[in-house]
CSV table of C-alpha atoms in Angstrom, one decimal:
chain,number,residue,atom,x,y,z
A,1,UNK,CA,11.3,-165.5,-116.0
A,2,UNK,CA,10.4,-167.0,-119.3
A,3,UNK,CA,8.9,-170.0,-118.6
A,4,UNK,CA,6.6,-168.1,-116.0
A,5,UNK,CA,5.9,-165.8,-119.5
A,6,UNK,CA,5.5,-168.4,-121.7
A,7,UNK,CA,2.7,-170.3,-118.6
A,8,UNK,CA,1.1,-167.1,-118.1
A,9,UNK,CA,0.6,-167.2,-122.1
A,10,UNK,CA,-0.8,-169.8,-122.2
A,11,UNK,CA,-3.0,-169.9,-119.5
A,12,UNK,CA,-4.2,-166.3,-120.9
A,13,UNK,CA,-5.6,-168.3,-124.4
A,14,UNK,CA,-6.8,-171.4,-122.2
A,15,UNK,CA,-9.5,-169.4,-120.9
A,16,UNK,CA,-9.7,-166.8,-123.7
A,17,UNK,CA,-13.6,-167.2,-124.8
A,18,UNK,CA,-13.0,-167.6,-128.3
A,19,UNK,CA,-16.0,-166.3,-131.5
A,20,UNK,CA,-17.0,-169.5,-132.3
A,21,UNK,CA,-17.7,-171.2,-128.6
A,22,UNK,CA,-19.0,-168.6,-127.3
A,23,UNK,CA,-22.9,-169.8,-127.8
A,24,UNK,CA,-21.4,-172.8,-126.1
A,25,UNK,CA,-19.5,-171.4,-123.7
A,26,UNK,CA,-22.7,-168.9,-122.3
A,27,UNK,CA,-25.3,-172.4,-122.8
A,28,UNK,CA,-22.7,-174.0,-120.3
A,29,UNK,CA,-22.4,-171.6,-118.1
A,30,UNK,CA,-26.2,-170.5,-118.1
A,31,UNK,CA,-26.9,-173.9,-117.4
A,32,UNK,CA,-24.6,-174.5,-114.6
A,33,UNK,CA,-26.0,-171.6,-113.3
A,34,UNK,CA,-30.0,-172.5,-113.7
A,35,UNK,CA,-28.4,-176.2,-111.6
A,36,UNK,CA,-27.2,-174.2,-108.8
A,37,UNK,CA,-30.4,-171.7,-108.6
A,38,UNK,CA,-33.3,-174.7,-108.6
A,39,UNK,CA,-31.7,-176.2,-105.5
A,40,UNK,CA,-33.9,-175.5,-103.0
A,41,UNK,CA,-31.9,-176.6,-100.4
A,42,UNK,CA,-29.7,-173.4,-100.3
A,43,UNK,CA,-30.4,-169.3,-100.1
A,44,UNK,CA,-29.5,-166.9,-101.9
A,45,UNK,CA,-26.9,-165.7,-100.8
A,46,UNK,CA,-25.5,-169.4,-100.8
A,47,UNK,CA,-26.4,-169.5,-105.0
A,48,UNK,CA,-24.4,-166.4,-105.3
A,49,UNK,CA,-20.8,-167.1,-104.3
A,50,UNK,CA,-21.6,-170.2,-106.1
A,51,UNK,CA,-22.4,-168.4,-108.9
A,52,UNK,CA,-20.3,-165.5,-109.0
A,53,UNK,CA,-17.5,-167.5,-109.8
A,54,UNK,CA,-19.2,-169.0,-112.9
A,55,UNK,CA,-19.5,-165.5,-114.6
A,56,UNK,CA,-16.8,-164.2,-113.5
A,57,UNK,CA,-14.1,-164.7,-116.9
A,58,UNK,CA,-17.2,-163.8,-118.9
A,59,UNK,CA,-18.6,-160.3,-117.9
A,60,UNK,CA,-15.7,-157.1,-118.2
A,61,UNK,CA,-17.3,-155.3,-115.2
A,62,UNK,CA,-14.4,-153.0,-115.3
A,63,UNK,CA,-15.3,-151.4,-118.6
A,64,UNK,CA,-19.1,-152.1,-117.9
A,65,UNK,CA,-18.3,-149.4,-114.5
A,66,UNK,CA,-17.0,-147.1,-117.6
A,67,UNK,CA,-19.8,-147.2,-119.8
A,68,UNK,CA,-22.1,-146.6,-117.3
A,69,UNK,CA,-20.4,-143.3,-116.0
A,70,UNK,CA,-19.9,-142.6,-119.4
A,71,UNK,CA,-16.6,-140.9,-120.6
A,72,UNK,CA,-17.4,-137.0,-119.6
A,73,UNK,CA,-18.0,-138.1,-115.9
A,74,UNK,CA,-15.4,-141.0,-116.1
A,75,UNK,CA,-12.3,-138.2,-117.0
A,76,UNK,CA,-13.1,-135.6,-114.5
A,77,UNK,CA,-12.6,-138.6,-111.8
A,78,UNK,CA,-9.4,-139.0,-109.6
A,79,UNK,CA,-7.6,-142.7,-110.2
A,80,UNK,CA,-9.0,-142.8,-106.5
A,81,UNK,CA,-12.1,-142.4,-107.5
A,82,UNK,CA,-12.2,-144.4,-109.8
A,83,UNK,CA,-10.9,-147.8,-108.2
A,84,UNK,CA,-13.4,-146.7,-105.6
A,85,UNK,CA,-16.5,-146.8,-107.2
A,86,UNK,CA,-15.9,-149.8,-109.3
A,87,UNK,CA,-15.3,-152.0,-106.8
A,88,UNK,CA,-18.5,-151.0,-105.2
A,89,UNK,CA,-20.3,-151.0,-108.8
A,90,UNK,CA,-19.3,-154.3,-109.8
A,91,UNK,CA,-20.9,-155.8,-106.7
A,92,UNK,CA,-23.9,-154.6,-106.9
A,93,UNK,CA,-23.5,-155.4,-110.6
A,94,UNK,CA,-23.0,-158.8,-109.7
A,95,UNK,CA,-25.3,-159.1,-106.8
A,96,UNK,CA,-28.1,-157.2,-109.3
A,97,UNK,CA,-27.2,-160.3,-112.0
A,98,UNK,CA,-27.8,-162.9,-109.4
A,99,UNK,CA,-31.1,-161.0,-108.2
A,100,UNK,CA,-32.8,-161.7,-111.8
A,101,UNK,CA,-31.8,-165.3,-112.3
A,102,UNK,CA,-33.3,-165.5,-108.8
A,103,UNK,CA,-36.7,-164.8,-110.5
A,104,UNK,CA,-36.0,-167.8,-112.5
A,105,UNK,CA,-38.7,-170.5,-112.5
A,106,UNK,CA,-39.8,-172.4,-115.3
A,107,UNK,CA,-38.2,-171.5,-118.5
A,108,UNK,CA,-36.4,-173.0,-120.8
A,109,UNK,CA,-33.5,-171.5,-122.0
A,110,UNK,CA,-32.9,-171.2,-125.9
A,111,UNK,CA,-29.8,-169.7,-128.0
A,112,UNK,CA,-31.4,-168.2,-131.3
A,113,UNK,CA,-28.0,-167.1,-132.9
A,114,UNK,CA,-24.6,-165.3,-132.7
A,115,UNK,CA,-25.5,-161.9,-134.4
A,116,UNK,CA,-22.0,-160.3,-136.2
A,117,UNK,CA,-22.3,-156.6,-135.2
A,118,UNK,CA,-19.4,-155.8,-136.7
A,119,UNK,CA,-15.7,-157.1,-136.5
A,120,UNK,CA,-15.2,-156.5,-132.3
A,121,UNK,CA,-18.7,-156.9,-131.0
A,122,UNK,CA,-21.1,-160.1,-132.0
A,123,UNK,CA,-24.4,-159.9,-129.8
A,124,UNK,CA,-25.7,-163.7,-128.8
A,125,UNK,CA,-30.0,-163.8,-129.1
A,126,UNK,CA,-31.3,-165.8,-126.9
A,127,UNK,CA,-34.7,-166.0,-125.3
A,128,UNK,CA,-35.9,-167.7,-122.0
A,129,UNK,CA,-39.4,-169.4,-122.5
A,130,UNK,CA,-42.0,-169.4,-119.9
A,131,UNK,CA,-45.1,-171.1,-119.5
A,132,UNK,CA,-47.1,-167.8,-120.1
A,133,UNK,CA,-44.6,-164.8,-121.0
A,134,UNK,CA,-41.3,-165.2,-123.6
A,135,UNK,CA,-38.4,-162.8,-122.4
A,136,UNK,CA,-35.8,-161.9,-124.8
A,137,UNK,CA,-31.9,-161.4,-123.5
A,138,UNK,CA,-28.8,-160.8,-125.5
A,139,UNK,CA,-25.6,-161.0,-124.5
A,140,UNK,CA,-23.2,-158.6,-125.8
A,141,UNK,CA,-19.8,-159.4,-126.1
A,142,UNK,CA,-17.0,-157.4,-127.7
A,143,UNK,CA,-13.7,-158.8,-128.5
A,144,UNK,CA,-11.0,-157.2,-126.2
A,145,UNK,CA,-7.1,-157.2,-126.5
A,146,UNK,CA,-5.8,-159.5,-123.7
A,147,UNK,CA,-8.8,-162.4,-122.6
A,148,UNK,CA,-10.5,-163.4,-125.9
A,149,UNK,CA,-15.0,-162.3,-126.0
A,150,UNK,CA,-15.8,-160.2,-123.0
A,151,UNK,CA,-20.2,-159.3,-122.3
A,152,UNK,CA,-20.1,-155.4,-121.8
A,153,UNK,CA,-23.9,-155.0,-121.7
A,154,UNK,CA,-26.9,-157.3,-121.3
A,155,UNK,CA,-30.3,-156.7,-122.6
A,156,UNK,CA,-33.3,-157.5,-121.1
A,157,UNK,CA,-36.6,-157.6,-123.7
A,158,UNK,CA,-34.6,-154.4,-125.3
A,159,UNK,CA,-33.6,-152.4,-122.1
A,160,UNK,CA,-30.5,-152.2,-121.5
A,161,UNK,CA,-28.4,-153.2,-118.9
A,162,UNK,CA,-25.7,-150.2,-118.9
A,163,UNK,CA,-28.2,-147.8,-120.3
A,164,UNK,CA,-30.6,-147.6,-117.3
A,165,UNK,CA,-27.2,-147.4,-115.3
A,166,UNK,CA,-26.0,-144.6,-117.0
A,167,UNK,CA,-29.2,-142.7,-117.1
A,168,UNK,CA,-29.4,-142.8,-113.5
A,169,UNK,CA,-25.8,-141.7,-112.8
A,170,UNK,CA,-26.0,-139.4,-115.1
A,171,UNK,CA,-28.6,-137.4,-113.2
A,172,UNK,CA,-27.0,-137.4,-110.2
A,173,UNK,CA,-23.7,-136.5,-111.2
A,174,UNK,CA,-25.2,-133.5,-112.9
A,175,UNK,CA,-27.7,-132.9,-110.4
A,176,UNK,CA,-25.4,-133.6,-107.3
A,177,UNK,CA,-22.2,-134.8,-106.3
A,178,UNK,CA,-19.4,-137.6,-106.6
A,179,UNK,CA,-20.2,-138.2,-103.1
A,180,UNK,CA,-24.0,-138.9,-103.6
A,181,UNK,CA,-24.2,-141.3,-105.9
A,182,UNK,CA,-21.4,-143.3,-104.0
A,183,UNK,CA,-23.8,-143.0,-100.5
A,184,UNK,CA,-26.8,-144.5,-103.1
A,185,UNK,CA,-24.9,-147.1,-103.9
A,186,UNK,CA,-23.9,-148.1,-100.2
A,187,UNK,CA,-27.2,-148.1,-99.8
A,188,UNK,CA,-27.5,-150.9,-102.1
A,189,UNK,CA,-25.2,-153.1,-100.9
B,1,UNK,CA,18.8,-111.7,-142.0
B,2,UNK,CA,16.7,-110.9,-139.2
B,3,UNK,CA,13.5,-111.6,-141.6
B,4,UNK,CA,15.4,-115.5,-141.7
B,5,UNK,CA,15.7,-115.5,-137.8
B,6,UNK,CA,12.5,-114.1,-137.7
B,7,UNK,CA,11.4,-117.6,-140.4
B,8,UNK,CA,13.4,-120.0,-138.3
B,9,UNK,CA,11.6,-118.7,-135.1
B,10,UNK,CA,8.8,-119.3,-136.7
B,11,UNK,CA,9.7,-122.7,-137.5
B,12,UNK,CA,10.7,-124.1,-134.2
B,13,UNK,CA,8.0,-122.4,-132.5
B,14,UNK,CA,5.2,-124.2,-135.1
B,15,UNK,CA,7.1,-127.5,-133.7
B,16,UNK,CA,6.4,-127.5,-130.5
B,17,UNK,CA,3.0,-126.2,-131.2
B,18,UNK,CA,3.1,-130.0,-133.2
B,19,UNK,CA,4.9,-131.8,-131.0
B,20,UNK,CA,2.4,-130.6,-127.9
B,21,UNK,CA,-0.7,-131.3,-129.8
B,22,UNK,CA,0.9,-134.2,-130.6
B,23,UNK,CA,1.5,-135.7,-127.5
B,24,UNK,CA,-2.0,-134.4,-125.9
B,25,UNK,CA,-3.9,-136.2,-128.2
B,26,UNK,CA,-1.9,-139.7,-127.6
B,27,UNK,CA,-2.1,-139.1,-124.3
B,28,UNK,CA,-6.2,-138.5,-124.4
B,29,UNK,CA,-5.7,-141.5,-126.6
B,30,UNK,CA,-5.0,-143.5,-124.2
B,31,UNK,CA,-7.0,-142.8,-121.9
B,32,UNK,CA,-10.2,-142.9,-123.5
B,33,UNK,CA,-9.5,-145.9,-125.7
B,34,UNK,CA,-11.8,-148.3,-124.3
B,35,UNK,CA,-14.2,-145.7,-124.7
B,36,UNK,CA,-14.1,-145.6,-128.9
B,37,UNK,CA,-16.0,-149.1,-130.1
B,38,UNK,CA,-18.6,-147.9,-128.2
B,39,UNK,CA,-19.7,-144.1,-128.1
B,40,UNK,CA,-22.2,-145.1,-130.8
B,41,UNK,CA,-24.2,-147.2,-129.3
B,42,UNK,CA,-24.3,-145.1,-126.0
B,43,UNK,CA,-25.2,-141.6,-127.3
B,44,UNK,CA,-24.5,-138.8,-124.5
B,45,UNK,CA,-28.4,-137.3,-125.9
B,46,UNK,CA,-30.5,-140.2,-124.9
B,47,UNK,CA,-29.7,-139.4,-121.1
B,48,UNK,CA,-29.9,-135.4,-121.0
B,49,UNK,CA,-33.7,-135.3,-122.1
B,50,UNK,CA,-36.6,-132.3,-121.6
B,51,UNK,CA,-38.8,-133.2,-119.1
B,52,UNK,CA,-40.8,-129.8,-118.5
B,53,UNK,CA,-43.2,-132.1,-116.7
B,54,UNK,CA,-40.4,-133.0,-113.7
B,55,UNK,CA,-42.0,-131.6,-111.2
B,56,UNK,CA,-45.3,-133.5,-110.8
B,57,UNK,CA,-43.3,-136.4,-112.2
B,58,UNK,CA,-41.3,-137.3,-109.4
B,59,UNK,CA,-43.4,-136.8,-106.6
B,60,UNK,CA,-46.1,-139.1,-108.6
B,61,UNK,CA,-43.5,-141.8,-109.2
B,62,UNK,CA,-42.9,-141.8,-105.3
B,63,UNK,CA,-46.2,-142.1,-104.9
B,64,UNK,CA,-46.9,-144.5,-107.3
B,65,UNK,CA,-44.0,-146.9,-105.6
B,66,UNK,CA,-45.6,-146.3,-102.5
B,67,UNK,CA,-48.8,-147.7,-103.7
B,68,UNK,CA,-46.8,-150.4,-105.5
B,69,UNK,CA,-44.5,-151.7,-102.1
B,70,UNK,CA,-47.5,-150.9,-99.5
B,71,UNK,CA,-51.1,-151.5,-100.6
B,72,UNK,CA,-51.1,-153.4,-104.1
B,73,UNK,CA,-47.5,-155.7,-103.3
B,74,UNK,CA,-49.2,-157.0,-100.3
B,75,UNK,CA,-52.6,-157.2,-101.8
B,76,UNK,CA,-51.4,-159.2,-105.1
B,77,UNK,CA,-49.5,-161.6,-103.0
B,78,UNK,CA,-51.7,-162.8,-101.0
B,79,UNK,CA,-54.1,-163.6,-104.2
B,80,UNK,CA,-51.2,-165.1,-105.3
B,81,UNK,CA,-50.9,-167.0,-102.3
B,82,UNK,CA,-54.1,-168.0,-103.1
B,83,UNK,CA,-55.1,-168.6,-106.7
B,84,UNK,CA,-52.6,-171.0,-108.2
B,85,UNK,CA,-50.6,-169.3,-111.2
B,86,UNK,CA,-52.1,-171.6,-113.8
B,87,UNK,CA,-55.5,-169.6,-113.0
B,88,UNK,CA,-53.7,-166.3,-112.7
B,89,UNK,CA,-52.4,-167.1,-116.0
B,90,UNK,CA,-55.9,-168.0,-117.3
B,91,UNK,CA,-57.5,-165.0,-116.0
B,92,UNK,CA,-55.0,-162.6,-117.4
B,93,UNK,CA,-55.2,-164.2,-121.2
B,94,UNK,CA,-59.5,-163.5,-120.9
B,95,UNK,CA,-58.9,-159.6,-120.3
B,96,UNK,CA,-56.2,-159.8,-123.1
B,97,UNK,CA,-58.3,-162.0,-125.1
B,98,UNK,CA,-61.0,-159.6,-125.0
B,99,UNK,CA,-58.9,-156.1,-125.5
B,100,UNK,CA,-58.1,-158.1,-128.9
B,101,UNK,CA,-60.1,-154.7,-131.3
B,102,UNK,CA,-57.1,-152.6,-129.7
B,103,UNK,CA,-54.5,-154.9,-131.5
B,104,UNK,CA,-56.6,-155.2,-134.3
B,105,UNK,CA,-56.6,-151.8,-135.4
B,106,UNK,CA,-53.6,-151.3,-135.0
B,107,UNK,CA,-51.9,-153.6,-136.4
B,108,UNK,CA,-53.9,-152.3,-139.3
B,109,UNK,CA,-53.2,-148.9,-138.8
B,110,UNK,CA,-49.3,-150.3,-139.2
B,111,UNK,CA,-49.8,-152.1,-142.2
B,112,UNK,CA,-49.5,-154.8,-140.7
B,113,UNK,CA,-52.1,-157.1,-142.6
B,114,UNK,CA,-50.4,-160.5,-141.6
B,115,UNK,CA,-50.3,-160.1,-138.5
B,116,UNK,CA,-53.7,-158.6,-138.4
B,117,UNK,CA,-55.6,-161.8,-139.7
B,118,UNK,CA,-53.1,-164.0,-137.1
B,119,UNK,CA,-54.7,-161.7,-134.4
B,120,UNK,CA,-58.3,-162.5,-136.1
B,121,UNK,CA,-57.7,-166.2,-135.9
B,122,UNK,CA,-56.0,-165.9,-132.5
B,123,UNK,CA,-59.1,-164.2,-131.4
B,124,UNK,CA,-61.6,-166.6,-133.0
B,125,UNK,CA,-59.9,-169.6,-131.7
B,126,UNK,CA,-59.2,-168.9,-128.2
B,127,UNK,CA,-62.9,-167.3,-127.5
B,128,UNK,CA,-64.3,-170.7,-128.3
B,129,UNK,CA,-61.8,-173.6,-127.6
B,130,UNK,CA,-59.4,-172.1,-125.9
B,131,UNK,CA,-62.9,-171.1,-123.4
B,132,UNK,CA,-62.9,-167.1,-123.4
B,133,UNK,CA,-59.2,-167.4,-124.2
B,134,UNK,CA,-58.5,-169.4,-120.8
B,135,UNK,CA,-55.9,-171.0,-122.5
B,136,UNK,CA,-54.0,-169.7,-125.1
B,137,UNK,CA,-54.5,-172.4,-127.9
B,138,UNK,CA,-53.8,-170.6,-130.6
B,139,UNK,CA,-50.4,-170.6,-129.3
B,140,UNK,CA,-49.3,-173.1,-128.3
B,141,UNK,CA,-51.5,-176.0,-130.4
B,142,UNK,CA,-51.4,-173.9,-134.1
B,143,UNK,CA,-48.2,-171.8,-133.5
B,144,UNK,CA,-49.7,-168.3,-133.5
B,145,UNK,CA,-48.1,-166.1,-131.9
B,146,UNK,CA,-49.1,-162.1,-130.2
B,147,UNK,CA,-48.6,-159.5,-132.1
B,148,UNK,CA,-49.3,-156.1,-129.7
B,149,UNK,CA,-50.0,-153.8,-130.8
B,150,UNK,CA,-51.2,-150.1,-129.2
B,151,UNK,CA,-51.6,-146.9,-130.7
B,152,UNK,CA,-49.3,-144.9,-128.9
B,153,UNK,CA,-47.3,-147.5,-130.8
B,154,UNK,CA,-49.2,-146.9,-133.7
B,155,UNK,CA,-48.1,-143.2,-133.2
B,156,UNK,CA,-44.6,-143.7,-132.5
B,157,UNK,CA,-44.8,-145.4,-136.2
B,158,UNK,CA,-46.0,-142.5,-137.8
B,159,UNK,CA,-42.9,-140.8,-136.3
B,160,UNK,CA,-44.3,-139.2,-133.4
B,161,UNK,CA,-41.2,-139.1,-130.7
B,162,UNK,CA,-41.2,-139.6,-126.7
B,163,UNK,CA,-40.7,-136.3,-126.4
B,164,UNK,CA,-42.7,-135.3,-122.8
B,165,UNK,CA,-42.3,-138.1,-120.1
B,166,UNK,CA,-45.4,-138.4,-117.8
B,167,UNK,CA,-46.2,-140.3,-115.1
B,168,UNK,CA,-49.6,-141.8,-115.2
B,169,UNK,CA,-51.1,-142.8,-111.4
B,170,UNK,CA,-50.7,-146.2,-110.7
B,171,UNK,CA,-50.4,-147.1,-114.4
B,172,UNK,CA,-46.4,-145.8,-114.1
B,173,UNK,CA,-44.1,-144.5,-116.7
B,174,UNK,CA,-45.8,-143.2,-119.7
B,175,UNK,CA,-44.9,-140.2,-122.3
B,176,UNK,CA,-47.3,-137.6,-124.4
B,177,UNK,CA,-47.2,-140.1,-127.1
B,178,UNK,CA,-48.5,-142.9,-125.3
B,179,UNK,CA,-50.9,-141.1,-123.0
B,180,UNK,CA,-52.7,-140.3,-126.1
B,181,UNK,CA,-52.4,-143.6,-127.6
B,182,UNK,CA,-54.4,-144.3,-124.0
B,183,UNK,CA,-57.1,-142.4,-124.4
B,184,UNK,CA,-57.4,-143.3,-128.0
B,185,UNK,CA,-57.5,-147.1,-127.3
B,186,UNK,CA,-60.0,-146.8,-125.0
B,187,UNK,CA,-62.4,-146.2,-127.7
B,188,UNK,CA,-61.9,-149.5,-129.3
B,189,UNK,CA,-60.9,-151.7,-125.8
B,190,UNK,CA,-64.4,-153.7,-124.4
B,191,UNK,CA,-63.7,-153.0,-121.0
B,192,UNK,CA,-63.9,-149.6,-121.9
B,193,UNK,CA,-67.1,-150.1,-123.1
B,194,UNK,CA,-68.2,-151.8,-119.5
B,195,UNK,CA,-69.7,-148.4,-118.2
B,196,UNK,CA,-73.0,-147.3,-117.9
B,197,UNK,CA,-74.3,-146.3,-121.1
B,198,UNK,CA,-77.3,-145.6,-122.1
B,199,UNK,CA,-77.4,-148.5,-124.9
B,200,UNK,CA,-75.8,-151.4,-122.2
B,201,UNK,CA,-76.9,-153.1,-119.6
B,202,UNK,CA,-75.6,-151.7,-116.9
B,203,UNK,CA,-76.7,-149.6,-114.0
B,204,UNK,CA,-74.1,-148.8,-112.6
B,205,UNK,CA,-70.6,-148.7,-112.8
B,206,UNK,CA,-69.4,-151.3,-110.2
B,207,UNK,CA,-69.2,-154.0,-112.7
B,208,UNK,CA,-66.7,-151.7,-114.6
B,209,UNK,CA,-64.8,-150.7,-111.5
B,210,UNK,CA,-64.6,-154.2,-110.6
B,211,UNK,CA,-63.4,-155.7,-113.6
B,212,UNK,CA,-60.9,-152.7,-113.9
B,213,UNK,CA,-59.2,-153.6,-109.9
B,214,UNK,CA,-59.4,-157.1,-110.5
B,215,UNK,CA,-57.6,-157.1,-113.9
B,216,UNK,CA,-55.0,-154.5,-112.1
B,217,UNK,CA,-54.5,-157.0,-109.2
B,218,UNK,CA,-54.6,-160.4,-111.4
B,219,UNK,CA,-51.5,-158.2,-113.7
B,220,UNK,CA,-49.7,-157.2,-110.6
B,221,UNK,CA,-49.6,-161.1,-109.6
B,222,UNK,CA,-48.0,-162.4,-112.0
B,223,UNK,CA,-45.1,-159.9,-112.1
B,224,UNK,CA,-44.4,-158.2,-108.7
B,225,UNK,CA,-41.4,-160.1,-107.9
B,226,UNK,CA,-40.2,-157.8,-111.1
B,227,UNK,CA,-41.2,-154.5,-110.3
B,228,UNK,CA,-39.5,-155.7,-106.7
B,229,UNK,CA,-36.1,-156.5,-108.4
B,230,UNK,CA,-35.9,-154.1,-110.9
B,231,UNK,CA,-36.4,-151.4,-108.2
B,232,UNK,CA,-33.3,-153.1,-106.2
B,233,UNK,CA,-31.4,-151.4,-109.7
B,234,UNK,CA,-32.1,-147.3,-108.6
B,235,UNK,CA,-30.2,-145.1,-107.6
B,236,UNK,CA,-32.7,-142.7,-109.2
B,237,UNK,CA,-35.8,-143.8,-109.1
B,238,UNK,CA,-37.8,-141.9,-111.4
B,239,UNK,CA,-34.7,-142.2,-114.3
B,240,UNK,CA,-34.7,-145.4,-113.7
B,241,UNK,CA,-38.0,-146.8,-114.1
B,242,UNK,CA,-38.4,-143.5,-117.1
B,243,UNK,CA,-34.8,-145.2,-118.9
B,244,UNK,CA,-37.2,-148.5,-118.6
B,245,UNK,CA,-40.2,-147.7,-120.0
B,246,UNK,CA,-38.3,-145.8,-123.3
B,247,UNK,CA,-36.2,-148.5,-124.2
B,248,UNK,CA,-38.9,-150.8,-124.2
B,249,UNK,CA,-41.6,-148.8,-125.7
B,250,UNK,CA,-38.7,-147.8,-128.6
B,251,UNK,CA,-38.0,-152.1,-128.8
B,252,UNK,CA,-41.4,-152.6,-129.0
B,253,UNK,CA,-41.7,-149.8,-131.6
B,254,UNK,CA,-39.2,-151.0,-133.3
B,255,UNK,CA,-40.2,-154.2,-134.2
């Protein structure tokens, strides 16, 4: 039993991203993903199934769900509702992310800097440079208790992913109900 | 003796209350732990915005969406199929270049003199060597970056908030501040002055309408996928587009 626990901790620490490695880890991950995106013989679905595992251990999807709903709404939900909603929203988030990177054509990624926001938060500022436009993308990391540094939000040209979902979820939950929100999310899947 | 008994009872009661309160706070702190570090970043206030024109804004959003998906989308995609990307980008650059007075004026109004000077250099270089702005040679050769500023941003710079959201026909989400800004910018926008006037060569508004329509179609052909992509994130399209627009404008004003 002790060995198993020890093994568990060793593997955990191996997987966890250290602060010093954030830039290189992300760069490698994005490079891996783009090498899949530019393959012309794969369709979007096949690309998606290959891209998901790359980012699986660096996005804190559970926290992203909670932040998108907001504390007030999250507290009101039953554990079953939380689970049900999380599963659906996480699938939606993943699909949405793959959709976004499918817009990728000939841009070059440049890692600008790792900006320290607080002891528990760092933002990785990156820039996609295209033939005409450039897009600033910020990957926001926080220090989780068990899994090292994880992404809790992505900011594209000043637009926070969490913020746009928060605004919408809050509106639907205030004006309508949890059931409506779920059915609207269902239609997307 | 009685008093003493009351005192003990009182202390006991106080103890119970404290314990109950403490355990409650412990319970809550356990539930909400993960939110604590993020409360400053995602304040609740931002989402409950005042929206007096909602009755008009929501149908207008649906109208715009319909036009974008069913009319402008197919046109832009057909045009995109016929005309290659470098040419469309070049055309977009020409329209962008000619609207230099807007950027120049608003950089000045915000005391960004350096940026105003760089914009002037860009305009001079691109209008001549860049073939009327078709090639952004100022950026590729001289490393001079764009400094987009409009009157809405200038008003934001002077502290005007984004209080009243207004959805404009075809142009999409905006707010009172930026709508005033748009009107303000028309005075220094050369394209606007292509309308029929006593003092210019235009005999009718055909050229003006053509230029504007072409500019819009060309611009949309470069961004049609982006709109259709972001639309997929919607649970409520009006709120989504409003949030995207406001966040983007806030970021631009902050620059």
